[in-house]
XYZ file of N, CA and C in Angstrom:
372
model
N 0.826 -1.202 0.000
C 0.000 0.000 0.000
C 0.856 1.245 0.000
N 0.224 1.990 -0.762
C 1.086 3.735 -0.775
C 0.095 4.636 -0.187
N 0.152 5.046 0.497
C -1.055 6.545 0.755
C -0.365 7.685 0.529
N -0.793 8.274 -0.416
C 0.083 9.964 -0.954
C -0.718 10.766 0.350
N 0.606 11.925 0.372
C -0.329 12.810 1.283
C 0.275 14.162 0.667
N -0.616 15.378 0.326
C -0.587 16.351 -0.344
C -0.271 17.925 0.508
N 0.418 18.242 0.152
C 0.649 19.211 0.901
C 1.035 20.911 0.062
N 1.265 21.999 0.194
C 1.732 23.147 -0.460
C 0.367 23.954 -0.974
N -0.409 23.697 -0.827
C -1.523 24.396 -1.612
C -1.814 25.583 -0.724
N -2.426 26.523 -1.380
C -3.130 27.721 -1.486
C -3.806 29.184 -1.911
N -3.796 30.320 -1.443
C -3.944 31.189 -2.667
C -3.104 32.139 -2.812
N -2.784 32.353 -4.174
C -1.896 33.002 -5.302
C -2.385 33.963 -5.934
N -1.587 34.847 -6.491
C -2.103 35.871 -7.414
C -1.862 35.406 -8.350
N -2.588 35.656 -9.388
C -1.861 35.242 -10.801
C -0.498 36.073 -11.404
N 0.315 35.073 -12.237
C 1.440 35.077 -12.609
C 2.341 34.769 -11.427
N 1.850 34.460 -10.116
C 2.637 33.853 -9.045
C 3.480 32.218 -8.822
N 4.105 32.067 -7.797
C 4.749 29.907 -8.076
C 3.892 30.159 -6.794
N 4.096 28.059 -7.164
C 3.665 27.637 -5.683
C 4.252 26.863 -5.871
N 4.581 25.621 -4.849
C 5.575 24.187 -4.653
C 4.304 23.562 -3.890
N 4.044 22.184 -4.565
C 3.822 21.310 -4.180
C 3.960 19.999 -3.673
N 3.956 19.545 -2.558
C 4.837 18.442 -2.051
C 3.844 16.960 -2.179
N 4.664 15.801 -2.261
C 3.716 14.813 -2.114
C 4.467 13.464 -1.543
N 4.050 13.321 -0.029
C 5.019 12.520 0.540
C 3.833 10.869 0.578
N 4.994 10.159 0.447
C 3.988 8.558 0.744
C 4.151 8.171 2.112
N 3.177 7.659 2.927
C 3.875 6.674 3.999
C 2.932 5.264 3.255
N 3.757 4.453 3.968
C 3.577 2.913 3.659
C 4.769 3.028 3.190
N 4.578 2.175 2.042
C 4.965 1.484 1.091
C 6.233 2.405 0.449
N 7.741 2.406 0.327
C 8.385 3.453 -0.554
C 7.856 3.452 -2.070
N 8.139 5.027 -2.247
C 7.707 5.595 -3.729
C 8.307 5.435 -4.536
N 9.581 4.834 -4.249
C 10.786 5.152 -4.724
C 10.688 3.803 -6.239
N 9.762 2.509 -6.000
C 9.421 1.706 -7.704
C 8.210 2.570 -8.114
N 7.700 3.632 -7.884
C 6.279 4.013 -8.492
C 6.829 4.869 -9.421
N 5.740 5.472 -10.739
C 5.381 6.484 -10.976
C 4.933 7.360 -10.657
N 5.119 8.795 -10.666
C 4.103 9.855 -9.876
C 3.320 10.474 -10.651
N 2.244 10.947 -10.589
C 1.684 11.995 -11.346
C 0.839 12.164 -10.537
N 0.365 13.843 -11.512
C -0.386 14.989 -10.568
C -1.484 15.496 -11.237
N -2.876 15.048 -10.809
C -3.835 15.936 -11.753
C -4.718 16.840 -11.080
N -5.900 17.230 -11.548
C -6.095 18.422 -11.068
C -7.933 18.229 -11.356
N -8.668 18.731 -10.552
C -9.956 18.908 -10.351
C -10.826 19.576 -10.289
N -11.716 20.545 -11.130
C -13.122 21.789 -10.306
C -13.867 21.475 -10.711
N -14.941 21.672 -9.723
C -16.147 21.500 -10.005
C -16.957 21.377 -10.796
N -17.546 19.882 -10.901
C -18.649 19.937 -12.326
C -17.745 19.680 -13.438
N -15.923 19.219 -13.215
C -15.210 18.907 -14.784
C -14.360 17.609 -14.231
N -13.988 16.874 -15.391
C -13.476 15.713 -15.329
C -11.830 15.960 -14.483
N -11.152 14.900 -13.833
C -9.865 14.793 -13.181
C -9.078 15.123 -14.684
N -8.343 15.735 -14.348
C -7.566 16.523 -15.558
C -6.075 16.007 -15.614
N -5.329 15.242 -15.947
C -3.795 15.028 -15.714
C -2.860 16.248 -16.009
N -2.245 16.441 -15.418
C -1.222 17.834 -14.950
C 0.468 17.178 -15.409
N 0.913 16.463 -15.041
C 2.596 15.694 -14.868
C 2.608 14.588 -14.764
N 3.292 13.959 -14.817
C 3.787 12.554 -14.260
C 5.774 12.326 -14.566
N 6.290 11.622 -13.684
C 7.291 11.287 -13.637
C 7.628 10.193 -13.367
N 8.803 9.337 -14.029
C 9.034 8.376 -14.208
C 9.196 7.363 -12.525
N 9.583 5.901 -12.098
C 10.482 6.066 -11.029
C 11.696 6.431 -10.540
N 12.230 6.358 -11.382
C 13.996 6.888 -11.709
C 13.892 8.213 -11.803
N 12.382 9.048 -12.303
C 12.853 10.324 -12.291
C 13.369 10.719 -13.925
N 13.759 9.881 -14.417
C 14.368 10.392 -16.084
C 13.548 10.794 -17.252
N 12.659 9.933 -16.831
C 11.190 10.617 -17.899
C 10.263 11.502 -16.946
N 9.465 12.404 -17.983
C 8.740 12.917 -17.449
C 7.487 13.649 -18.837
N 6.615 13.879 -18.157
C 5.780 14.351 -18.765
C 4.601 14.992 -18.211
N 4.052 16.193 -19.398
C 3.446 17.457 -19.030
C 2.515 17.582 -19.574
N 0.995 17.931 -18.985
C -0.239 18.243 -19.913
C 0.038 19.569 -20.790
N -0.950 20.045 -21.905
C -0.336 20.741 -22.809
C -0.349 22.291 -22.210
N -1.895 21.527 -21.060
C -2.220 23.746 -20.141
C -1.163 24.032 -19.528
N -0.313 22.497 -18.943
C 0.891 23.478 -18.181
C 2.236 23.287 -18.588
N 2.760 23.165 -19.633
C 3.706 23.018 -20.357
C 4.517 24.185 -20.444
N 5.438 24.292 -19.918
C 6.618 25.375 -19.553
C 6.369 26.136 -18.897
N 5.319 25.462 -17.733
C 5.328 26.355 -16.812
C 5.211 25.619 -15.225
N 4.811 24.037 -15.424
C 4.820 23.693 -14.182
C 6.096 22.286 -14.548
N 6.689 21.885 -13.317
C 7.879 21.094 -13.111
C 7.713 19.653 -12.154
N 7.477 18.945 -12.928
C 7.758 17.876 -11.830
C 9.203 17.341 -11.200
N 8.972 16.751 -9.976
C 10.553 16.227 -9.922
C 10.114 15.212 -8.718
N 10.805 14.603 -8.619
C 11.354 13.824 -6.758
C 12.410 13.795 -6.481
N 12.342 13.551 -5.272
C 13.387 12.933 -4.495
C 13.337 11.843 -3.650
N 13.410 10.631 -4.111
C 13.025 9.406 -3.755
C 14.156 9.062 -2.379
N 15.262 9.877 -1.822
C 15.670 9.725 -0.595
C 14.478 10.049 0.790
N 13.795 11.086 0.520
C 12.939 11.421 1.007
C 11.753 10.996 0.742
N 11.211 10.162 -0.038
C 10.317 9.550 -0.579
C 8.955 11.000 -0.908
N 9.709 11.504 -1.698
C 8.311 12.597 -1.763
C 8.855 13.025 -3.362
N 7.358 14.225 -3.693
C 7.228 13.862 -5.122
C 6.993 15.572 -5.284
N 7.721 16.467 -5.930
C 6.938 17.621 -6.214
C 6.175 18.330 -7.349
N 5.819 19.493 -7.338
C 5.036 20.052 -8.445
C 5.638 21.461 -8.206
N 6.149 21.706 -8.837
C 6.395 23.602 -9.008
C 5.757 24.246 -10.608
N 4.738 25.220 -9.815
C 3.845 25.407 -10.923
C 4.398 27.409 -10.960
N 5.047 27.251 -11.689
C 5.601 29.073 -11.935
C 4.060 29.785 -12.803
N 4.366 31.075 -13.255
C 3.290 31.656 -13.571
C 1.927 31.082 -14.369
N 1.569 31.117 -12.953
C 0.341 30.756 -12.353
C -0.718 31.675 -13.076
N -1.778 31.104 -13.642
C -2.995 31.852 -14.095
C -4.408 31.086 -13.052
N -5.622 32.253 -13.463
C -6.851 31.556 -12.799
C -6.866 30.601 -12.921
N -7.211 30.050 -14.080
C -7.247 28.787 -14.762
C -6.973 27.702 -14.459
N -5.632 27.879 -13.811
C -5.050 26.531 -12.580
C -5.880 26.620 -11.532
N -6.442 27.223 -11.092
C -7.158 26.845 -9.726
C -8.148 25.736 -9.796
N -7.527 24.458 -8.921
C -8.272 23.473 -8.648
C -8.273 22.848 -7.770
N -8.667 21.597 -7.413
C -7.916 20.790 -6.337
C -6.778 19.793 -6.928
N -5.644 19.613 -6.003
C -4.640 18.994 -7.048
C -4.274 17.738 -6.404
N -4.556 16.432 -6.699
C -4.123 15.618 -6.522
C -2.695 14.649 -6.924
N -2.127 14.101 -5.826
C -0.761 13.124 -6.133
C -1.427 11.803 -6.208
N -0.870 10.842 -7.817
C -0.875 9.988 -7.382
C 0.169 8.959 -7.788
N -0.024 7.375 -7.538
C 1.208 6.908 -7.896
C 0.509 5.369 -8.364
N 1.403 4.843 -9.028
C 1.342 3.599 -9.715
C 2.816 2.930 -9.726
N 2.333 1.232 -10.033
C 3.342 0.649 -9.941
C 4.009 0.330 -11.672
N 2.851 1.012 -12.610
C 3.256 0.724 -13.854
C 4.409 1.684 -14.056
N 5.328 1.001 -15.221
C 6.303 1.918 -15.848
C 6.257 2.852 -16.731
N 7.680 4.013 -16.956
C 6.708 5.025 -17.654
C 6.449 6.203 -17.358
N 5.597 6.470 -17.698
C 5.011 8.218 -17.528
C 4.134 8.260 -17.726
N 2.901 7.519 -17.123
C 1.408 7.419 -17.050
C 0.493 8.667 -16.857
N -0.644 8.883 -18.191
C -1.259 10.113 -18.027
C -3.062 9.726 -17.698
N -3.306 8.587 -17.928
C -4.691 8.186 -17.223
C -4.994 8.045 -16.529
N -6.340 8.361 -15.676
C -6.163 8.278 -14.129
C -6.505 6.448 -14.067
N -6.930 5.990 -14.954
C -7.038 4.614 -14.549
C -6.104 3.842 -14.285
N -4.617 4.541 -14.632
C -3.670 3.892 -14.667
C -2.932 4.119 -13.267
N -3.352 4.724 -12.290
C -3.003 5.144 -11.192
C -3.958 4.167 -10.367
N -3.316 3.698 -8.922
C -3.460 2.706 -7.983
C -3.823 3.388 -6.474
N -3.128 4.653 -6.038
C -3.091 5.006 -5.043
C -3.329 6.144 -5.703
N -4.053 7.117 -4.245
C -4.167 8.534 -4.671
C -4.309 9.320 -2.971
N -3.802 10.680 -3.269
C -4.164 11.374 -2.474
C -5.485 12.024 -2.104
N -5.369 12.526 -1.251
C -6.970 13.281 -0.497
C -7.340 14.728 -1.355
N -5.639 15.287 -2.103
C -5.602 16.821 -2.586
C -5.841 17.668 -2.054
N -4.796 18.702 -2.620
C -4.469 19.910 -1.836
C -5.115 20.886 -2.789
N -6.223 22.008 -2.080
C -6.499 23.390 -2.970
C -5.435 23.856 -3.015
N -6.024 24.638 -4.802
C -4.600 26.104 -5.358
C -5.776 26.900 -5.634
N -5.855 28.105 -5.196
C -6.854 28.903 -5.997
C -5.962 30.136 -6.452
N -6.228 30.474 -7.489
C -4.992 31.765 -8.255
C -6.104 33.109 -8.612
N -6.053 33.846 -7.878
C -7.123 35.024 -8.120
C -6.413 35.535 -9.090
N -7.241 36.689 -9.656
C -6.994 37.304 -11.229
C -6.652 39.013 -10.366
């Protein structure tokens, strides 16, 4: 078992960063994939990132493409999100999650464990 737990969220101005953290207990993160998607009201779970287990691959939805960063650090068993200029638009709830498949998984079906998610709201 992995249980993500979400942490860094809140509110931003737009064109602002935020850092998002995503630590596991159980199980180490360190064979999973990570990825991060995103949620509002009344719209489908949206995929945001994902990163490999090694960390060497990675991959980015197209809304946040050169602007948000995934990474880990699997000494610490945690997973981040740095989302630089920030628009409304990002404001959602943002979930971590992780899988044991290989890769750089962008479906949420393909994810096993998930977090509870952390709000971002980015005023205009």
């Amino acid at each position: 078992q992995v249980q993500p737990v979400e942490s860094g969220g809140g509110l931003v101005q737009a064109g602002g960063s935020l850092r998002l953290s995503c630590v596991a207990s159980g199980r180490t993160l360190s064979r999973c994939a990570m990825g991060w998607f995103r949620q509002t009201p009344g719209k489908e779970r949206e995929f945001v990132a994902a990163i490999s287990w090694g960390g060497s691959r990675r991959y980015n939805g197209d809304s946040v493409e050169g602007r948000f960063t995934i990474s880990r650090d699997n000494a610490r068993n945690t997973v981040y999100l740095q989302m630089n200029s920030l628009k409304p638009e990002d404001t959602a709830v943002y979930y971590c999650a992780a899988t044991l498949r290989l890769g750089v998984p962008a479906q949420i079906d393909e994810y096993d464990y998930w977090g509870q998610g952390t709000q971002v709201t980015v005023s205009s």
